[in-house]
PDB file of C-alpha atoms in Angstrom:
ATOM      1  CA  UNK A   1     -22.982 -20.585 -19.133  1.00  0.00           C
ATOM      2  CA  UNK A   2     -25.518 -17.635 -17.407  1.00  0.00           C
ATOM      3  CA  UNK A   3     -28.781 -17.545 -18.121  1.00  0.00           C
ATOM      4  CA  UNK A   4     -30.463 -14.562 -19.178  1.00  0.00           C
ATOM      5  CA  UNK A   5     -33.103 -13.434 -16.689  1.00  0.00           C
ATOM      6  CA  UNK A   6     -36.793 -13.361 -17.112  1.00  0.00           C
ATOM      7  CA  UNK A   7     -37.418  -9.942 -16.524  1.00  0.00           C
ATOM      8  CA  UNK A   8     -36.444  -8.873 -20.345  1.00  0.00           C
ATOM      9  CA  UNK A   9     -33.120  -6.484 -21.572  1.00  0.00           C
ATOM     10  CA  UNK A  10     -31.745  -3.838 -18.929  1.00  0.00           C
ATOM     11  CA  UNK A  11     -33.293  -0.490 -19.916  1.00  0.00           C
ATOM     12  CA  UNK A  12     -30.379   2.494 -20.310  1.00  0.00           C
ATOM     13  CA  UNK A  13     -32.717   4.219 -18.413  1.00  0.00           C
ATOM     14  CA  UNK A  14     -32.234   2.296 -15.077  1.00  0.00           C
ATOM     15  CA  UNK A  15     -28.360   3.279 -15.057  1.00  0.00           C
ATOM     16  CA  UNK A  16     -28.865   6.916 -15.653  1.00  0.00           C
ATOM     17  CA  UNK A  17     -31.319   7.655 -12.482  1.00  0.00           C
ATOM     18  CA  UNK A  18     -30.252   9.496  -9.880  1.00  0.00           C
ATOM     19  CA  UNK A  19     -30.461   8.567  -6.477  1.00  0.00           C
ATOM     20  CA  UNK A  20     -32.183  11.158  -4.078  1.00  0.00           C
ATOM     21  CA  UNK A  21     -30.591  11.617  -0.488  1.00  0.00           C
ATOM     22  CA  UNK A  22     -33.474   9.950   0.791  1.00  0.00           C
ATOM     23  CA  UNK A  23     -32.716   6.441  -0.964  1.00  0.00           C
ATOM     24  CA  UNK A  24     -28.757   6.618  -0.154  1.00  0.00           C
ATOM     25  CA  UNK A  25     -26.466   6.808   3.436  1.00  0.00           C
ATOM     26  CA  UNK A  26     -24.634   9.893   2.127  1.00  0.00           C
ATOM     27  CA  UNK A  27     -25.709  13.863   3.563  1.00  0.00           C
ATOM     28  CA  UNK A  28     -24.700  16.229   1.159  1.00  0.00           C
ATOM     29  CA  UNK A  29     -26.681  18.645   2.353  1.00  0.00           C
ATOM     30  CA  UNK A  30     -28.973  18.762  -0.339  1.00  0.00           C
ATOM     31  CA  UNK A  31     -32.529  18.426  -1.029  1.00  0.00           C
ATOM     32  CA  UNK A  32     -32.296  17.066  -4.950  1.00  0.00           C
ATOM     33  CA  UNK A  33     -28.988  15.737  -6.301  1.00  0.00           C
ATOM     34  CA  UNK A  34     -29.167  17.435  -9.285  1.00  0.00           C
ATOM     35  CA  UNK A  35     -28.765  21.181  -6.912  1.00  0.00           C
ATOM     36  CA  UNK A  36     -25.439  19.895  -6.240  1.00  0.00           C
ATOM     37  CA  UNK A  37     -22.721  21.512  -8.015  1.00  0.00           C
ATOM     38  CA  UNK A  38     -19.557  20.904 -10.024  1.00  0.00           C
ATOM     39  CA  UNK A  39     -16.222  21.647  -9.226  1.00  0.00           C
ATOM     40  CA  UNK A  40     -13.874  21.189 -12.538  1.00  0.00           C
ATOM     41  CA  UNK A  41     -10.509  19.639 -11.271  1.00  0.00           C
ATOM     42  CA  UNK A  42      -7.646  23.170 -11.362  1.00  0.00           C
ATOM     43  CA  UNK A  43      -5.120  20.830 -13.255  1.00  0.00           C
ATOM     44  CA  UNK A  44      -4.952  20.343 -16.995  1.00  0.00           C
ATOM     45  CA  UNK A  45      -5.765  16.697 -17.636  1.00  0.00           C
ATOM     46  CA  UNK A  46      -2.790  14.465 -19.239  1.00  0.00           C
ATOM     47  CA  UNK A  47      -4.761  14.612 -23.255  1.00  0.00           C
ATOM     48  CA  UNK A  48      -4.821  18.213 -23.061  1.00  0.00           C
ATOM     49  CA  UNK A  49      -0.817  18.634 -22.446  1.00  0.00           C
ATOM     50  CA  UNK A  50       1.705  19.267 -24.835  1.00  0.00           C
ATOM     51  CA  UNK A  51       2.838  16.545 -27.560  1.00  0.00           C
ATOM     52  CA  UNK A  52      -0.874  15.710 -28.975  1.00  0.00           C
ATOM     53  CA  UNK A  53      -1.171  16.858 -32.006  1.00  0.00           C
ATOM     54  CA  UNK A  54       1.746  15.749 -34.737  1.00  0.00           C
ATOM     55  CA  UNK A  55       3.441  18.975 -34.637  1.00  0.00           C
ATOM     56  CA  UNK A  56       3.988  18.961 -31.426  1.00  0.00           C
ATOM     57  CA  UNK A  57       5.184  15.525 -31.677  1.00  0.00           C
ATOM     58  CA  UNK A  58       7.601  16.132 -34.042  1.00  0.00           C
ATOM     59  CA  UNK A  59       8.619  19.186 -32.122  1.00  0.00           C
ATOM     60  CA  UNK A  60       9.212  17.500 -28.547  1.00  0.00           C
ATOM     61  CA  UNK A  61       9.594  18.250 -25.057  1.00  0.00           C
ATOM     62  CA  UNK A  62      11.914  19.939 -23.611  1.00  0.00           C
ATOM     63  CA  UNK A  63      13.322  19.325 -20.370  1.00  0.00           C
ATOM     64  CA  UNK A  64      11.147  21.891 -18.380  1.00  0.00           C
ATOM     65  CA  UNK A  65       8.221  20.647 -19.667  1.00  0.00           C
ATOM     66  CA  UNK A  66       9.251  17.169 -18.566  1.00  0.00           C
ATOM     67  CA  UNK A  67      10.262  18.467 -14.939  1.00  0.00           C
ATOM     68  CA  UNK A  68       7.042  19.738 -14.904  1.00  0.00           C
ATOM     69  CA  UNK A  69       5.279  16.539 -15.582  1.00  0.00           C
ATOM     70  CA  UNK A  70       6.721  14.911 -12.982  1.00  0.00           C
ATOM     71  CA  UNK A  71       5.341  13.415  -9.678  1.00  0.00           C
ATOM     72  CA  UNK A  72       7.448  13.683  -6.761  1.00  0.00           C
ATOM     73  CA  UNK A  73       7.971  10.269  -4.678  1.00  0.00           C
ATOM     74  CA  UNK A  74       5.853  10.111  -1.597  1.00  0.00           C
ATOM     75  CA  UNK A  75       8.466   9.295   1.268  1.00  0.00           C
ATOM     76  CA  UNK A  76       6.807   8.246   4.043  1.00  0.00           C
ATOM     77  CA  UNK A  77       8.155   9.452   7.982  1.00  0.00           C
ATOM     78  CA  UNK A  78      10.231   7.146   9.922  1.00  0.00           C
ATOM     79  CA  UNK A  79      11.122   7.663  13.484  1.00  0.00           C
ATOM     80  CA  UNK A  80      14.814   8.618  13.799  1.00  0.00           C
ATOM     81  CA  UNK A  81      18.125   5.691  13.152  1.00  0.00           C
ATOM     82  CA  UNK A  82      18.950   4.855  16.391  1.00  0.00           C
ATOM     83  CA  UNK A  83      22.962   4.339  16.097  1.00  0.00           C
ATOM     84  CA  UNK A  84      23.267   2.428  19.362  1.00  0.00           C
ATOM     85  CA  UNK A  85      24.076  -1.309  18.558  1.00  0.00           C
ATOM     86  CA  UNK A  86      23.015  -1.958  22.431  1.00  0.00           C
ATOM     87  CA  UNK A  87      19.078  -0.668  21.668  1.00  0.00           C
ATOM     88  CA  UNK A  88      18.272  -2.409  18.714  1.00  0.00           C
ATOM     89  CA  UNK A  89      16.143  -5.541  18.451  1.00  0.00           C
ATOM     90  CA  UNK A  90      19.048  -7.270  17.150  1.00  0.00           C
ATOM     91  CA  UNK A  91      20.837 -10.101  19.066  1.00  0.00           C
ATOM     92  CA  UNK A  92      24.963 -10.624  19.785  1.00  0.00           C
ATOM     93  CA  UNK A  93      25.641 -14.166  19.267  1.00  0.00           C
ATOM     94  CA  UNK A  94      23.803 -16.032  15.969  1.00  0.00           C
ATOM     95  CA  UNK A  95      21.402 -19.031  16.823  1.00  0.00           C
ATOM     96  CA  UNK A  96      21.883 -22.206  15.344  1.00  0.00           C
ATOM     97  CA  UNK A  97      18.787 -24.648  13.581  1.00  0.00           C
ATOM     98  CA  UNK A  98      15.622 -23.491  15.692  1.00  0.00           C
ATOM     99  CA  UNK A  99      13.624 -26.552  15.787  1.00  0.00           C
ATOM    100  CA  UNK A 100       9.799 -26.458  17.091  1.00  0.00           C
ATOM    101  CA  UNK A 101      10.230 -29.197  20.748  1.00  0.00           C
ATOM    102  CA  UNK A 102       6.487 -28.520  21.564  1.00  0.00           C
ATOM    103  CA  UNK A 103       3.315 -28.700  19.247  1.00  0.00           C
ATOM    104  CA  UNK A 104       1.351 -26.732  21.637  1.00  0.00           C
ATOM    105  CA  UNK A 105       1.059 -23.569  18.918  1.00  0.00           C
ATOM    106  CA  UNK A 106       3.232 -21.365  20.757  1.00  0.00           C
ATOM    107  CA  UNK A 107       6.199 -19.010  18.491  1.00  0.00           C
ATOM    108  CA  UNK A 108       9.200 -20.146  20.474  1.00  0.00           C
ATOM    109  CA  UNK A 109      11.914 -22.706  19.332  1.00  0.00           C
ATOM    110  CA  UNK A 110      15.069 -24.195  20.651  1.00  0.00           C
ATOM    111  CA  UNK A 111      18.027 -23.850  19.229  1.00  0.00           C
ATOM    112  CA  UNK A 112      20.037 -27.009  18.600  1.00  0.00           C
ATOM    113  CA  UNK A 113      23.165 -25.596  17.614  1.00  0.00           C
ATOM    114  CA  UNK A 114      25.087 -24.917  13.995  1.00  0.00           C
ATOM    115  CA  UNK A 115      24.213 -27.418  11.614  1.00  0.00           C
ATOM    116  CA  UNK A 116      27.399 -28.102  10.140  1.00  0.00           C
ATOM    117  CA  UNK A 117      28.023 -24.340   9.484  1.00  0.00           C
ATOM    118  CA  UNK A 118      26.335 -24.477   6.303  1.00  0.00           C
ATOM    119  CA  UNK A 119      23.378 -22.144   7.252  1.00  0.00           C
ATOM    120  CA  UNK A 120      20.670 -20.854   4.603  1.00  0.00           C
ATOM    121  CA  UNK A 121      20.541 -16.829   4.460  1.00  0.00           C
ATOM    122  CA  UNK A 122      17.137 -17.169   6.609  1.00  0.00           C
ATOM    123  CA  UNK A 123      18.786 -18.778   9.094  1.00  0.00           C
ATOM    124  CA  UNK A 124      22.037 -17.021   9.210  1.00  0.00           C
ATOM    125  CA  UNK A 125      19.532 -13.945   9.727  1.00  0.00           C
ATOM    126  CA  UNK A 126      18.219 -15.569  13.231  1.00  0.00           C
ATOM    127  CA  UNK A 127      20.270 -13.807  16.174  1.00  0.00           C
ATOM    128  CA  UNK A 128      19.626 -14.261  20.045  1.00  0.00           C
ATOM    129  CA  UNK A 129      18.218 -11.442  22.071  1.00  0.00           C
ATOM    130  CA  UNK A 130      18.370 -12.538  25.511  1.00  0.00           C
ATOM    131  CA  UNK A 131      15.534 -12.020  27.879  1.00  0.00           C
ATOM    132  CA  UNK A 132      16.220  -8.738  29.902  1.00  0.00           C
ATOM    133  CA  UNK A 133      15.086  -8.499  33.238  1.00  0.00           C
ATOM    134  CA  UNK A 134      12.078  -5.628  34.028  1.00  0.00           C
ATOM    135  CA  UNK A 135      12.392  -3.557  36.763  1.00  0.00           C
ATOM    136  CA  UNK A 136       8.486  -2.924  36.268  1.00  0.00           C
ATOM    137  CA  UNK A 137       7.326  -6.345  38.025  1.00  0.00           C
TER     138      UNK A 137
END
């Protein structure tokens, strides 16, 4: 259970001040807040649209309008498909059970072979990418 604090009820007054620039990080470039202006947003907002009032309910949308409404999906850029099976990270042969020899904290494991050929999806997933040899060293 809280306990109520000592220094009496929270005055409205204490959540309507306004900061000055002095007493916050921000730089608005203004001397009081309250010389700051307002923008009003350009869009109407979603209670003053069509289909509010029971006319319009009763009347509906029509497609247009619901177009109109609509958000398009934000698809976000990917580098290009690269079609060459020989350049992706994905190995030739499938591995078998990886099982963890060392306890040393490292992410590498040995693979023991096919367990009986009844492998879960996850490891049926695991392929081998052999080691390639850099020119670079």
């Amino acid at each position: 259970m809280t306990e109520m604090s000592d220094s009496g009820p929270v005055e409205d007054e204490d959540f309507l001040e306004q900061l000055q620039p002095d007493d916050t990080l921000i730089d608005r470039g203004v001397d009081d807040v309250l010389d700051e202006g307002y923008t009003a947003p350009e869009n109407w907002s979603a209670l003053q649209g069509f289909g509010n009032t029971p006319a319009e309910m009763r009347q509906g949308e029509t497609l247009e309008q619901r177009v109109a409404q609509e958000e398009p999906e934000v698809v976000r850029e990917e580098g290009p498909w690269n079609p060459d099976n020989e350049d992706r990270e994905v190995g030739g042969r499938r591995a078998g059970r990886l099982v963890d020899a060392r306890s040393d904290g490292e992410v590498f494991g040995t693979d023991v072979g096919i367990d009986g050929g009844a492998a879960s999806a996850e490891e049926a997933a695991m392929h081998i990418i052999e080691p390639e040899d850099d020119e670079d060293e």
